[in-house]
Amino acid sequence: MAGTTPGTPRVLRAMNDRAALDLLLEHGPLSRTRIGKLTGLSKPTASQLLARLEAAGLVVVTGTTEGRPGPSAQLYAINASVAHAAGLDVTPERIRAAVADMAGGTVGEFELPTPGRRADSVVRQVTDALEGAVKAAGLTRGDVHRLVIGTPGAFDPSTGRLRYASHLPGWHSPTLLDELAAALPMPVEYENDVNLAAVAEQRLGAAHGHENFVLLWNEEGLGAAVVIGGRLHRGFTGGAGEVGFLPVPGTPLVRQVTRANSGGFQELAGAQALPRLARELGLAPEDIGSGPHAEVASALVAKAAETDSGPYGQLLDAYATGLATGLASMVAVLDPELVVLSGAAIVAGGEPLRARVQAELTELAASRPRLVVGSVRRHPVLRGALESALATTRDEVFDTSR
């Protein structure tokens, strides 16, 4: 905090202000008395704090307490409209965008289909998707304080180029980040899509309260997010978690993996492996279905989890073994306390698949992490982008020390 010294009244007031704002985010509307009890502040100090935050436009009075003996008390809540943040979830087929208010509520969403779009139209795609969500929220782009964009792969911090995602056309230009910065009126951050799913699970879902965990994702591709000491581990080039390239037993070695955009683990247990497994187990083409790999795989896994016998039970067994094979290598190195299973092609298997993977991993790995199915089911990558953008925006907007 520039111009202040730790322990000065200004710093202490700012710390108390932020503690109160965080409590309102966690609990919703609270009375002055309740805020005082939760923060340990005296009634006069709590009153001054709330008056200060109300004058700054950070809190509003939303009503009064009811159903309790004695006089009713005013309830204070975060002024949700004091600022907004946005997130984008990018795949080759579409860009999904959303805007959230400071209370975390989604106030506008938009989806822009992108199949077959020209590779040189990325900047337009991003701005169109964001504009759609902003308009749906009844805002303008200037009202958005920060944007987080989630993509497959990761932007190399030393070159600014997207790596590990050759299937995302148009996103590999060395000047793309500069072009996007020029086209967008707010600060923009870029993050790997699976990392953002882990942010969503850590803030809102199955990994809440956990400091060390791995999230294994299977949708358009296999990937992982690694959280150590509560922080995402991205690696030197941003490639930590690109486990689809992991060599594993049961598949031939894939050489030049970035050119092939695949690897052993992807071939063993990725979405494209499920239809092949189903054919090998004797399922008819009409039972397997057709369409994008992720959709076909999710439908197959859901049917297998529901039926859980015959060829479908065998399919679930083989899929669980494949997932556990790759996980065993990750667990041997990282020794996480928790593994979150996420992505449509895994979540569709529910508890029957989770139990099988847990049993297989117990046989294959020396440590025994607990496996859970991800609980952020609706657009987890987008939700993680919003949570990431909101965290930084709140740090800026809620800072009353200036």
mmCIF file of C-alpha atoms in Angstrom:
data_model
loop_
_atom_site.group_PDB
_atom_site.id
_atom_site.type_symbol
_atom_site.label_atom_id
_atom_site.label_comp_id
_atom_site.label_asym_id
_atom_site.label_seq_id
_atom_site.Cartn_x
_atom_site.Cartn_y
_atom_site.Cartn_z
ATOM 1 C CA MET A 1 0.000 0.000 0.000
ATOM 2 C CA ALA A 2 1.863 3.093 -1.251
ATOM 3 C CA GLY A 3 2.273 5.912 1.222
ATOM 4 C CA THR A 4 1.216 3.915 4.282
ATOM 5 C CA THR A 5 2.999 2.046 7.038
ATOM 6 C CA PRO A 6 1.761 -1.321 8.351
ATOM 7 C CA GLY A 7 -0.177 -0.791 11.555
ATOM 8 C CA THR A 8 -1.254 2.808 10.846
ATOM 9 C CA PRO A 9 -4.940 3.661 11.347
ATOM 10 C CA ARG A 10 -5.494 3.838 7.587
ATOM 11 C CA VAL A 11 -4.113 0.346 7.031
ATOM 12 C CA LEU A 12 -6.052 -1.088 9.969
ATOM 13 C CA ARG A 13 -9.267 0.495 8.738
ATOM 14 C CA ALA A 14 -8.662 -0.928 5.255
ATOM 15 C CA MET A 15 -8.059 -4.389 6.721
ATOM 16 C CA ASN A 16 -11.284 -4.205 8.724
ATOM 17 C CA ASP A 17 -13.163 -2.941 5.666
ATOM 18 C CA ARG A 18 -11.949 -5.850 3.572
ATOM 19 C CA ALA A 19 -12.764 -8.356 6.316
ATOM 20 C CA ALA A 20 -16.328 -7.029 6.467
ATOM 21 C CA LEU A 21 -16.701 -7.092 2.677
ATOM 22 C CA ASP A 22 -15.452 -10.680 2.538
ATOM 23 C CA LEU A 23 -17.972 -11.662 5.219
ATOM 24 C CA LEU A 24 -20.784 -10.090 3.212
ATOM 25 C CA LEU A 25 -19.626 -12.017 0.140
ATOM 26 C CA GLU A 26 -19.582 -15.268 2.113
ATOM 27 C CA HIS A 27 -22.755 -14.895 4.160
ATOM 28 C CA GLY A 28 -24.933 -12.440 2.250
ATOM 29 C CA PRO A 29 -26.759 -9.579 3.973
ATOM 30 C CA LEU A 30 -25.710 -9.030 7.602
ATOM 31 C CA SER A 31 -26.681 -6.622 10.366
ATOM 32 C CA ARG A 32 -24.219 -4.263 12.037
ATOM 33 C CA THR A 33 -24.365 -6.390 15.186
ATOM 34 C CA ARG A 34 -23.602 -9.596 13.275
ATOM 35 C CA ILE A 35 -20.705 -7.983 11.426
ATOM 36 C CA GLY A 36 -19.328 -6.762 14.735
ATOM 37 C CA LYS A 37 -19.486 -10.237 16.240
ATOM 38 C CA LEU A 38 -17.891 -11.896 13.204
ATOM 39 C CA THR A 39 -15.061 -9.353 12.991
ATOM 40 C CA GLY A 40 -14.601 -8.783 16.715
ATOM 41 C CA LEU A 41 -15.177 -5.034 16.291
ATOM 42 C CA SER A 42 -17.054 -2.912 18.817
ATOM 43 C CA LYS A 43 -20.485 -1.564 17.904
ATOM 44 C CA PRO A 44 -19.213 2.007 17.363
ATOM 45 C CA THR A 45 -16.331 0.773 15.186
ATOM 46 C CA ALA A 46 -18.648 -1.498 13.175
ATOM 47 C CA SER A 47 -21.048 1.422 12.681
ATOM 48 C CA GLN A 48 -18.236 3.654 11.454
ATOM 49 C CA LEU A 49 -17.014 0.910 9.147
ATOM 50 C CA LEU A 50 -20.439 0.427 7.557
ATOM 51 C CA ALA A 51 -20.953 4.170 7.195
ATOM 52 C CA ARG A 52 -17.571 4.399 5.468
ATOM 53 C CA LEU A 53 -18.328 1.512 3.094
ATOM 54 C CA GLU A 54 -21.791 2.861 2.319
ATOM 55 C CA ALA A 55 -20.358 6.311 1.517
ATOM 56 C CA ALA A 56 -17.815 4.640 -0.783
ATOM 57 C CA GLY A 57 -20.623 2.868 -2.616
ATOM 58 C CA LEU A 58 -19.356 -0.600 -1.657
ATOM 59 C CA VAL A 59 -22.328 -1.662 0.486
ATOM 60 C CA VAL A 60 -26.037 -0.905 0.419
ATOM 61 C CA VAL A 61 -28.909 -1.345 2.854
ATOM 62 C CA THR A 62 -31.102 -4.168 1.571
ATOM 63 C CA GLY A 63 -33.776 -4.462 4.259
ATOM 64 C CA THR A 64 -34.241 -5.188 7.931
ATOM 65 C CA THR A 65 -34.166 -8.236 10.167
ATOM 66 C CA GLU A 66 -37.521 -9.897 10.730
ATOM 67 C CA GLY A 67 -38.960 -12.537 13.027
ATOM 68 C CA ARG A 68 -36.724 -11.741 15.990
ATOM 69 C CA PRO A 69 -37.613 -10.134 19.327
ATOM 70 C CA GLY A 70 -36.729 -6.476 19.779
ATOM 71 C CA PRO A 71 -36.398 -3.701 17.204
ATOM 72 C CA SER A 72 -35.509 -4.661 13.654
ATOM 73 C CA ALA A 73 -31.990 -3.942 12.410
ATOM 74 C CA GLN A 74 -30.816 -2.809 9.001
ATOM 75 C CA LEU A 75 -29.201 -5.418 6.788
ATOM 76 C CA TYR A 76 -26.178 -4.525 4.702
ATOM 77 C CA ALA A 77 -25.043 -6.245 1.502
ATOM 78 C CA ILE A 78 -22.350 -5.856 -1.137
ATOM 79 C CA ASN A 79 -23.269 -3.281 -3.764
ATOM 80 C CA ALA A 80 -23.179 -5.814 -6.569
ATOM 81 C CA SER A 81 -23.265 -3.191 -9.319
ATOM 82 C CA VAL A 82 -20.204 -1.265 -8.110
ATOM 83 C CA ALA A 83 -18.073 -3.145 -10.668
ATOM 84 C CA HIS A 84 -18.253 -6.005 -13.156
ATOM 85 C CA ALA A 85 -15.868 -8.649 -14.475
ATOM 86 C CA ALA A 86 -16.056 -10.915 -17.514
ATOM 87 C CA GLY A 87 -14.861 -14.341 -18.593
ATOM 88 C CA LEU A 88 -14.520 -16.194 -21.899
ATOM 89 C CA ASP A 89 -14.279 -19.944 -22.500
ATOM 90 C CA VAL A 90 -12.745 -20.605 -25.925
ATOM 91 C CA THR A 91 -12.913 -23.855 -27.926
ATOM 92 C CA PRO A 92 -12.582 -24.480 -31.686
ATOM 93 C CA GLU A 93 -16.380 -24.776 -31.931
ATOM 94 C CA ARG A 94 -17.531 -21.753 -29.906
ATOM 95 C CA ILE A 95 -16.709 -18.936 -27.524
ATOM 96 C CA ARG A 96 -18.850 -18.768 -24.408
ATOM 97 C CA ALA A 97 -18.861 -15.413 -22.595
ATOM 98 C CA ALA A 98 -20.353 -14.121 -19.351
ATOM 99 C CA VAL A 99 -20.347 -11.032 -17.145
ATOM 100 C CA ALA A 100 -20.592 -11.157 -13.344
ATOM 101 C CA ASP A 101 -21.255 -8.497 -10.707
ATOM 102 C CA MET A 102 -19.208 -8.006 -7.548
ATOM 103 C CA ALA A 103 -21.459 -10.347 -5.562
ATOM 104 C CA GLY A 104 -20.559 -13.124 -8.016
ATOM 105 C CA GLY A 105 -23.888 -13.298 -9.784
ATOM 106 C CA THR A 106 -23.890 -13.860 -13.543
ATOM 107 C CA VAL A 107 -25.754 -10.949 -15.117
ATOM 108 C CA GLY A 108 -25.198 -11.646 -18.811
ATOM 109 C CA GLU A 109 -24.244 -14.611 -21.015
ATOM 110 C CA PHE A 110 -23.645 -15.134 -24.714
ATOM 111 C CA GLU A 111 -22.396 -17.953 -26.919
ATOM 112 C CA LEU A 112 -20.768 -17.376 -30.292
ATOM 113 C CA PRO A 113 -20.468 -20.415 -32.598
ATOM 114 C CA THR A 114 -17.076 -20.443 -34.353
ATOM 115 C CA PRO A 115 -16.806 -23.664 -36.443
ATOM 116 C CA GLY A 116 -15.347 -22.949 -39.849
ATOM 117 C CA ARG A 117 -14.570 -19.335 -38.957
ATOM 118 C CA ARG A 118 -11.520 -17.853 -40.639
ATOM 119 C CA ALA A 119 -8.399 -18.087 -38.537
ATOM 120 C CA ASP A 120 -7.664 -14.350 -38.925
ATOM 121 C CA SER A 121 -10.917 -13.312 -37.243
ATOM 122 C CA VAL A 122 -9.937 -14.179 -33.658
ATOM 123 C CA VAL A 123 -9.975 -10.580 -32.444
ATOM 124 C CA ARG A 124 -13.427 -10.078 -33.924
ATOM 125 C CA GLN A 125 -14.660 -13.346 -32.407
ATOM 126 C CA VAL A 126 -13.461 -12.313 -28.952
ATOM 127 C CA THR A 127 -14.913 -8.820 -29.157
ATOM 128 C CA ASP A 128 -18.226 -10.093 -30.571
ATOM 129 C CA ALA A 129 -18.575 -12.727 -27.838
ATOM 130 C CA LEU A 130 -17.777 -10.214 -25.108
ATOM 131 C CA GLU A 131 -20.121 -7.647 -26.631
ATOM 132 C CA GLY A 132 -22.940 -10.193 -26.651
ATOM 133 C CA ALA A 133 -22.531 -10.925 -22.948
ATOM 134 C CA VAL A 134 -22.180 -7.236 -22.081
ATOM 135 C CA LYS A 135 -25.368 -6.354 -23.961
ATOM 136 C CA ALA A 136 -27.205 -9.233 -22.286
ATOM 137 C CA ALA A 137 -26.173 -7.688 -18.952
ATOM 138 C CA GLY A 138 -27.450 -4.254 -19.980
ATOM 139 C CA LEU A 139 -23.929 -2.823 -19.776
ATOM 140 C CA THR A 140 -21.234 -1.484 -22.073
ATOM 141 C CA ARG A 141 -17.715 -2.808 -22.517
ATOM 142 C CA GLY A 142 -16.450 0.158 -20.530
ATOM 143 C CA ASP A 143 -18.325 -1.147 -17.483
ATOM 144 C CA VAL A 144 -16.180 -4.300 -17.389
ATOM 145 C CA HIS A 145 -13.148 -3.877 -15.143
ATOM 146 C CA ARG A 146 -11.293 -7.055 -16.101
ATOM 147 C CA LEU A 147 -11.533 -9.964 -18.534
ATOM 148 C CA VAL A 148 -10.106 -13.470 -18.143
ATOM 149 C CA ILE A 149 -9.938 -15.655 -21.261
ATOM 150 C CA GLY A 150 -9.665 -19.420 -20.926
ATOM 151 C CA THR A 151 -8.188 -21.417 -23.810
ATOM 152 C CA PRO A 152 -6.791 -24.902 -24.343
ATOM 153 C CA GLY A 153 -3.013 -24.976 -23.941
ATOM 154 C CA ALA A 154 -1.202 -21.998 -22.472
ATOM 155 C CA PHE A 155 0.475 -18.785 -23.599
ATOM 156 C CA ASP A 156 4.224 -19.069 -23.143
ATOM 157 C CA PRO A 157 5.228 -16.187 -20.849
ATOM 158 C CA SER A 158 8.554 -15.741 -22.656
ATOM 159 C CA THR A 159 7.148 -15.514 -26.197
ATOM 160 C CA GLY A 160 3.451 -14.677 -25.802
ATOM 161 C CA ARG A 161 2.548 -17.511 -28.177
ATOM 162 C CA LEU A 162 -0.046 -20.175 -27.509
ATOM 163 C CA ARG A 163 1.442 -23.641 -27.005
ATOM 164 C CA TYR A 164 -0.076 -27.137 -26.647
ATOM 165 C CA ALA A 165 -3.229 -26.212 -28.605
ATOM 166 C CA SER A 166 -2.576 -26.654 -32.318
ATOM 167 C CA HIS A 167 -6.288 -27.432 -32.795
ATOM 168 C CA LEU A 168 -7.304 -23.827 -31.986
ATOM 169 C CA PRO A 169 -7.041 -21.969 -35.318
ATOM 170 C CA GLY A 170 -5.929 -18.366 -35.376
ATOM 171 C CA TRP A 171 -4.687 -18.231 -31.790
ATOM 172 C CA HIS A 172 -0.996 -18.778 -32.571
ATOM 173 C CA SER A 173 -0.035 -15.425 -34.066
ATOM 174 C CA PRO A 174 2.920 -13.789 -32.252
ATOM 175 C CA THR A 175 1.039 -10.478 -32.310
ATOM 176 C CA LEU A 176 -2.345 -11.772 -31.127
ATOM 177 C CA LEU A 177 -2.068 -10.636 -27.508
ATOM 178 C CA ASP A 178 -1.062 -7.135 -28.630
ATOM 179 C CA GLU A 179 -3.992 -7.028 -31.057
ATOM 180 C CA LEU A 180 -6.441 -8.109 -28.365
ATOM 181 C CA ALA A 181 -5.017 -5.574 -25.921
ATOM 182 C CA ALA A 182 -5.565 -2.824 -28.495
ATOM 183 C CA ALA A 183 -9.136 -3.949 -29.189
ATOM 184 C CA LEU A 184 -10.289 -4.351 -25.576
ATOM 185 C CA PRO A 185 -10.710 -1.436 -23.148
ATOM 186 C CA MET A 186 -10.001 -3.421 -19.968
ATOM 187 C CA PRO A 187 -7.064 -5.441 -18.564
ATOM 188 C CA VAL A 188 -7.052 -8.972 -19.998
ATOM 189 C CA GLU A 189 -5.585 -12.126 -18.514
ATOM 190 C CA TYR A 190 -5.187 -15.511 -20.204
ATOM 191 C CA GLU A 191 -5.377 -18.875 -18.485
ATOM 192 C CA ASN A 192 -5.490 -22.536 -19.403
ATOM 193 C CA ASP A 193 -9.059 -23.844 -19.504
ATOM 194 C CA VAL A 194 -8.460 -26.788 -17.154
ATOM 195 C CA ASN A 195 -6.731 -24.493 -14.664
ATOM 196 C CA LEU A 196 -9.878 -22.376 -14.645
ATOM 197 C CA ALA A 197 -12.031 -25.442 -13.975
ATOM 198 C CA ALA A 198 -9.798 -26.044 -10.951
ATOM 199 C CA VAL A 199 -10.302 -22.440 -9.810
ATOM 200 C CA ALA A 200 -14.063 -22.992 -9.970
ATOM 201 C CA GLU A 201 -13.834 -26.211 -7.949
ATOM 202 C CA GLN A 202 -11.497 -24.604 -5.393
ATOM 203 C CA ARG A 203 -13.695 -21.536 -4.889
ATOM 204 C CA LEU A 204 -17.140 -23.079 -5.225
ATOM 205 C CA GLY A 205 -16.991 -26.841 -5.559
ATOM 206 C CA ALA A 206 -15.486 -30.160 -4.559
ATOM 207 C CA ALA A 207 -11.989 -28.807 -3.801
ATOM 208 C CA HIS A 208 -13.169 -26.003 -1.507
ATOM 209 C CA GLY A 209 -10.878 -25.833 1.515
ATOM 210 C CA HIS A 210 -8.150 -27.975 -0.073
ATOM 211 C CA GLU A 211 -4.650 -26.588 -0.578
ATOM 212 C CA ASN A 212 -3.142 -29.492 -2.559
ATOM 213 C CA PHE A 213 -5.129 -31.235 -5.252
ATOM 214 C CA VAL A 214 -5.132 -32.362 -8.860
ATOM 215 C CA LEU A 215 -8.038 -31.911 -11.229
ATOM 216 C CA LEU A 216 -8.217 -34.421 -14.098
ATOM 217 C CA TRP A 217 -10.280 -33.177 -17.025
ATOM 218 C CA ASN A 218 -11.622 -35.064 -20.041
ATOM 219 C CA GLU A 219 -13.717 -33.336 -22.645
ATOM 220 C CA GLU A 220 -12.309 -32.317 -26.025
ATOM 221 C CA GLY A 221 -8.956 -33.477 -24.639
ATOM 222 C CA LEU A 222 -7.337 -34.854 -21.513
ATOM 223 C CA GLY A 223 -5.707 -32.335 -19.214
ATOM 224 C CA ALA A 224 -4.972 -31.665 -15.586
ATOM 225 C CA ALA A 225 -4.612 -28.759 -13.201
ATOM 226 C CA VAL A 226 -2.122 -28.884 -10.348
ATOM 227 C CA VAL A 227 -2.746 -26.847 -7.187
ATOM 228 C CA ILE A 228 0.088 -26.771 -4.633
ATOM 229 C CA GLY A 229 -0.185 -24.776 -1.425
ATOM 230 C CA GLY A 230 -3.426 -23.243 -2.655
ATOM 231 C CA ARG A 231 -1.841 -21.872 -5.850
ATOM 232 C CA LEU A 232 -1.988 -23.092 -9.423
ATOM 233 C CA HIS A 233 1.283 -24.576 -10.637
ATOM 234 C CA ARG A 234 1.656 -23.537 -14.279
ATOM 235 C CA GLY A 235 5.221 -24.601 -15.027
ATOM 236 C CA PHE A 236 8.016 -22.798 -16.849
ATOM 237 C CA THR A 237 6.174 -22.499 -20.191
ATOM 238 C CA GLY A 238 2.642 -22.783 -18.827
ATOM 239 C CA GLY A 239 2.547 -26.456 -19.770
ATOM 240 C CA ALA A 240 2.112 -28.024 -16.328
ATOM 241 C CA GLY A 241 -0.946 -30.242 -16.543
ATOM 242 C CA GLU A 242 -0.709 -31.056 -20.253
ATOM 243 C CA VAL A 243 -1.014 -34.719 -19.299
ATOM 244 C CA GLY A 244 -2.621 -35.766 -22.555
ATOM 245 C CA PHE A 245 0.981 -35.973 -23.825
ATOM 246 C CA LEU A 246 1.998 -38.270 -20.940
ATOM 247 C CA PRO A 247 3.559 -41.592 -22.111
ATOM 248 C CA VAL A 248 1.684 -44.433 -20.409
ATOM 249 C CA PRO A 249 1.678 -48.249 -20.566
ATOM 250 C CA GLY A 250 -0.774 -49.747 -23.011
ATOM 251 C CA THR A 251 -0.204 -47.378 -25.938
ATOM 252 C CA PRO A 252 2.625 -46.907 -28.447
ATOM 253 C CA LEU A 253 4.925 -43.951 -27.894
ATOM 254 C CA VAL A 254 3.739 -40.848 -29.708
ATOM 255 C CA ARG A 255 6.652 -38.837 -31.036
ATOM 256 C CA GLN A 256 6.519 -35.142 -31.914
ATOM 257 C CA VAL A 257 3.540 -34.897 -29.587
ATOM 258 C CA THR A 258 2.906 -31.184 -30.090
ATOM 259 C CA ARG A 259 2.618 -31.698 -33.838
ATOM 260 C CA ALA A 260 0.357 -34.679 -33.365
ATOM 261 C CA ASN A 261 -1.508 -32.810 -30.608
ATOM 262 C CA SER A 262 -1.769 -36.123 -28.799
ATOM 263 C CA GLY A 263 0.143 -38.514 -26.614
ATOM 264 C CA GLY A 264 -0.082 -41.846 -24.845
ATOM 265 C CA PHE A 265 -2.582 -40.863 -22.140
ATOM 266 C CA GLN A 266 -4.822 -39.134 -24.671
ATOM 267 C CA GLU A 267 -4.784 -42.248 -26.861
ATOM 268 C CA LEU A 268 -5.473 -44.508 -23.888
ATOM 269 C CA ALA A 269 -8.294 -42.626 -22.149
ATOM 270 C CA GLY A 270 -9.166 -39.492 -24.117
ATOM 271 C CA ALA A 271 -12.646 -38.917 -25.490
ATOM 272 C CA GLN A 272 -11.688 -40.376 -28.876
ATOM 273 C CA ALA A 273 -10.712 -43.671 -27.204
ATOM 274 C CA LEU A 274 -14.225 -44.402 -25.916
ATOM 275 C CA PRO A 275 -15.891 -45.184 -29.277
ATOM 276 C CA ARG A 276 -12.951 -47.442 -30.168
ATOM 277 C CA LEU A 277 -13.274 -49.289 -26.865
ATOM 278 C CA ALA A 278 -17.008 -49.640 -27.424
ATOM 279 C CA ARG A 279 -16.483 -51.199 -30.851
ATOM 280 C CA GLU A 280 -13.890 -53.604 -29.469
ATOM 281 C CA LEU A 281 -16.407 -54.721 -26.843
ATOM 282 C CA GLY A 282 -19.036 -55.479 -29.494
ATOM 283 C CA LEU A 283 -21.356 -52.484 -29.187
ATOM 284 C CA ALA A 284 -23.250 -51.755 -32.400
ATOM 285 C CA PRO A 285 -22.714 -48.475 -34.301
ATOM 286 C CA GLU A 286 -26.214 -47.316 -33.394
ATOM 287 C CA ASP A 287 -25.371 -47.844 -29.705
ATOM 288 C CA ILE A 288 -22.155 -45.866 -30.037
ATOM 289 C CA GLY A 289 -23.621 -42.931 -31.936
ATOM 290 C CA SER A 290 -21.838 -40.305 -34.001
ATOM 291 C CA GLY A 291 -20.795 -36.699 -33.713
ATOM 292 C CA PRO A 292 -18.050 -34.793 -31.870
ATOM 293 C CA HIS A 293 -15.797 -37.027 -29.764
ATOM 294 C CA ALA A 294 -16.688 -35.340 -26.480
ATOM 295 C CA GLU A 295 -20.432 -35.705 -27.024
ATOM 296 C CA VAL A 296 -20.192 -39.329 -28.140
ATOM 297 C CA ALA A 297 -17.889 -40.200 -25.251
ATOM 298 C CA SER A 298 -20.118 -38.505 -22.672
ATOM 299 C CA ALA A 299 -23.204 -40.312 -23.938
ATOM 300 C CA LEU A 300 -21.393 -43.664 -23.905
ATOM 301 C CA VAL A 301 -20.074 -43.162 -20.368
ATOM 302 C CA ALA A 302 -23.485 -42.045 -19.105
ATOM 303 C CA LYS A 303 -25.131 -45.140 -20.630
ATOM 304 C CA ALA A 304 -22.411 -47.391 -19.199
ATOM 305 C CA ALA A 305 -22.835 -45.900 -15.708
ATOM 306 C CA GLU A 306 -26.601 -46.383 -15.916
ATOM 307 C CA THR A 307 -26.430 -49.965 -17.252
ATOM 308 C CA ASP A 308 -23.258 -51.077 -15.421
ATOM 309 C CA SER A 309 -23.332 -54.617 -16.825
ATOM 310 C CA GLY A 310 -22.368 -56.595 -19.919
ATOM 311 C CA PRO A 311 -20.388 -54.668 -22.538
ATOM 312 C CA TYR A 312 -21.274 -51.375 -20.857
ATOM 313 C CA GLY A 313 -19.862 -52.543 -17.543
ATOM 314 C CA GLN A 314 -16.725 -53.704 -19.351
ATOM 315 C CA LEU A 315 -16.478 -50.313 -21.056
ATOM 316 C CA LEU A 316 -16.622 -48.563 -17.688
ATOM 317 C CA ASP A 317 -13.981 -50.949 -16.308
ATOM 318 C CA ALA A 318 -11.618 -50.311 -19.234
ATOM 319 C CA TYR A 319 -12.143 -46.558 -19.080
ATOM 320 C CA ALA A 320 -11.485 -46.501 -15.322
ATOM 321 C CA THR A 321 -8.287 -48.487 -15.789
ATOM 322 C CA GLY A 322 -7.104 -46.067 -18.472
ATOM 323 C CA LEU A 323 -7.798 -43.029 -16.314
ATOM 324 C CA ALA A 324 -6.146 -44.622 -13.269
ATOM 325 C CA THR A 325 -3.061 -45.540 -15.309
ATOM 326 C CA GLY A 326 -2.305 -41.915 -16.095
ATOM 327 C CA LEU A 327 -3.325 -40.747 -12.642
ATOM 328 C CA ALA A 328 -0.893 -43.189 -11.032
ATOM 329 C CA SER A 329 2.066 -41.412 -12.647
ATOM 330 C CA MET A 330 0.770 -38.024 -11.550
ATOM 331 C CA VAL A 331 0.106 -39.200 -7.992
ATOM 332 C CA ALA A 332 3.592 -40.715 -7.719
ATOM 333 C CA VAL A 333 5.136 -37.298 -8.382
ATOM 334 C CA LEU A 334 2.645 -34.907 -6.767
ATOM 335 C CA ASP A 335 1.175 -36.916 -3.873
ATOM 336 C CA PRO A 336 -2.022 -34.821 -3.719
ATOM 337 C CA GLU A 337 -4.553 -35.069 -0.902
ATOM 338 C CA LEU A 338 -7.443 -34.926 -3.395
ATOM 339 C CA VAL A 339 -8.122 -35.717 -7.042
ATOM 340 C CA VAL A 340 -11.128 -34.025 -8.652
ATOM 341 C CA LEU A 341 -12.551 -35.822 -11.692
ATOM 342 C CA SER A 342 -14.088 -33.318 -14.100
ATOM 343 C CA GLY A 343 -15.025 -32.694 -17.713
ATOM 344 C CA ALA A 344 -18.117 -34.018 -19.442
ATOM 345 C CA ALA A 345 -16.581 -37.356 -20.485
ATOM 346 C CA ILE A 346 -15.719 -38.144 -16.843
ATOM 347 C CA VAL A 347 -18.571 -36.508 -14.935
ATOM 348 C CA ALA A 348 -21.056 -38.512 -17.018
ATOM 349 C CA GLY A 349 -19.786 -41.662 -15.271
ATOM 350 C CA GLY A 350 -20.749 -40.378 -11.841
ATOM 351 C CA GLU A 351 -20.193 -42.558 -8.792
ATOM 352 C CA PRO A 352 -19.872 -45.885 -10.708
ATOM 353 C CA LEU A 353 -16.875 -44.535 -12.638
ATOM 354 C CA ARG A 354 -15.379 -42.699 -9.647
ATOM 355 C CA ALA A 355 -15.488 -45.867 -7.522
ATOM 356 C CA ARG A 356 -13.777 -47.897 -10.251
ATOM 357 C CA VAL A 357 -11.017 -45.307 -10.744
ATOM 358 C CA GLN A 358 -10.480 -45.115 -6.978
ATOM 359 C CA ALA A 359 -10.175 -48.908 -6.728
ATOM 360 C CA GLU A 360 -7.751 -49.084 -9.658
ATOM 361 C CA LEU A 361 -5.655 -46.202 -8.354
ATOM 362 C CA THR A 362 -5.390 -47.916 -4.980
ATOM 363 C CA GLU A 363 -3.756 -50.852 -6.763
ATOM 364 C CA LEU A 364 -1.493 -48.757 -9.012
ATOM 365 C CA ALA A 365 -0.275 -45.946 -6.736
ATOM 366 C CA ALA A 366 1.635 -45.979 -3.461
ATOM 367 C CA SER A 367 -0.255 -43.016 -1.953
ATOM 368 C CA ARG A 368 -4.034 -42.935 -1.475
ATOM 369 C CA PRO A 369 -5.566 -39.629 -2.517
ATOM 370 C CA ARG A 370 -9.312 -39.277 -2.191
ATOM 371 C CA LEU A 371 -11.163 -39.080 -5.503
ATOM 372 C CA VAL A 372 -14.280 -36.942 -5.928
ATOM 373 C CA VAL A 373 -16.396 -35.957 -8.916
ATOM 374 C CA GLY A 374 -16.380 -32.245 -9.697
ATOM 375 C CA SER A 375 -19.457 -30.443 -8.437
ATOM 376 C CA VAL A 376 -19.333 -27.300 -10.609
ATOM 377 C CA ARG A 377 -21.354 -28.780 -13.458
ATOM 378 C CA ARG A 378 -22.530 -25.726 -15.408
ATOM 379 C CA HIS A 379 -19.753 -24.280 -17.573
ATOM 380 C CA PRO A 380 -16.902 -24.874 -15.082
ATOM 381 C CA VAL A 381 -14.246 -23.250 -17.287
ATOM 382 C CA LEU A 382 -16.331 -20.112 -17.719
ATOM 383 C CA ARG A 383 -17.178 -20.047 -14.018
ATOM 384 C CA GLY A 384 -13.476 -20.296 -13.204
ATOM 385 C CA ALA A 385 -12.717 -17.423 -15.573
ATOM 386 C CA LEU A 386 -15.319 -15.287 -13.811
ATOM 387 C CA GLU A 387 -14.008 -16.231 -10.357
ATOM 388 C CA SER A 388 -10.458 -15.383 -11.403
ATOM 389 C CA ALA A 389 -11.498 -12.030 -12.876
ATOM 390 C CA LEU A 390 -13.634 -11.244 -9.832
ATOM 391 C CA ALA A 391 -10.814 -11.988 -7.380
ATOM 392 C CA THR A 392 -8.489 -9.414 -8.942
ATOM 393 C CA THR A 393 -11.268 -6.877 -9.473
ATOM 394 C CA ARG A 394 -12.350 -7.139 -5.842
ATOM 395 C CA ASP A 395 -8.773 -6.606 -4.686
ATOM 396 C CA GLU A 396 -8.786 -3.342 -6.616
ATOM 397 C CA VAL A 397 -12.322 -2.106 -5.934
ATOM 398 C CA PHE A 398 -12.467 -3.142 -2.268
ATOM 399 C CA ASP A 399 -9.157 -1.445 -1.372
ATOM 400 C CA THR A 400 -10.157 1.507 0.820
ATOM 401 C CA SER A 401 -6.608 2.430 1.861
ATOM 402 C CA ARG A 402 -6.157 4.876 -1.012
#
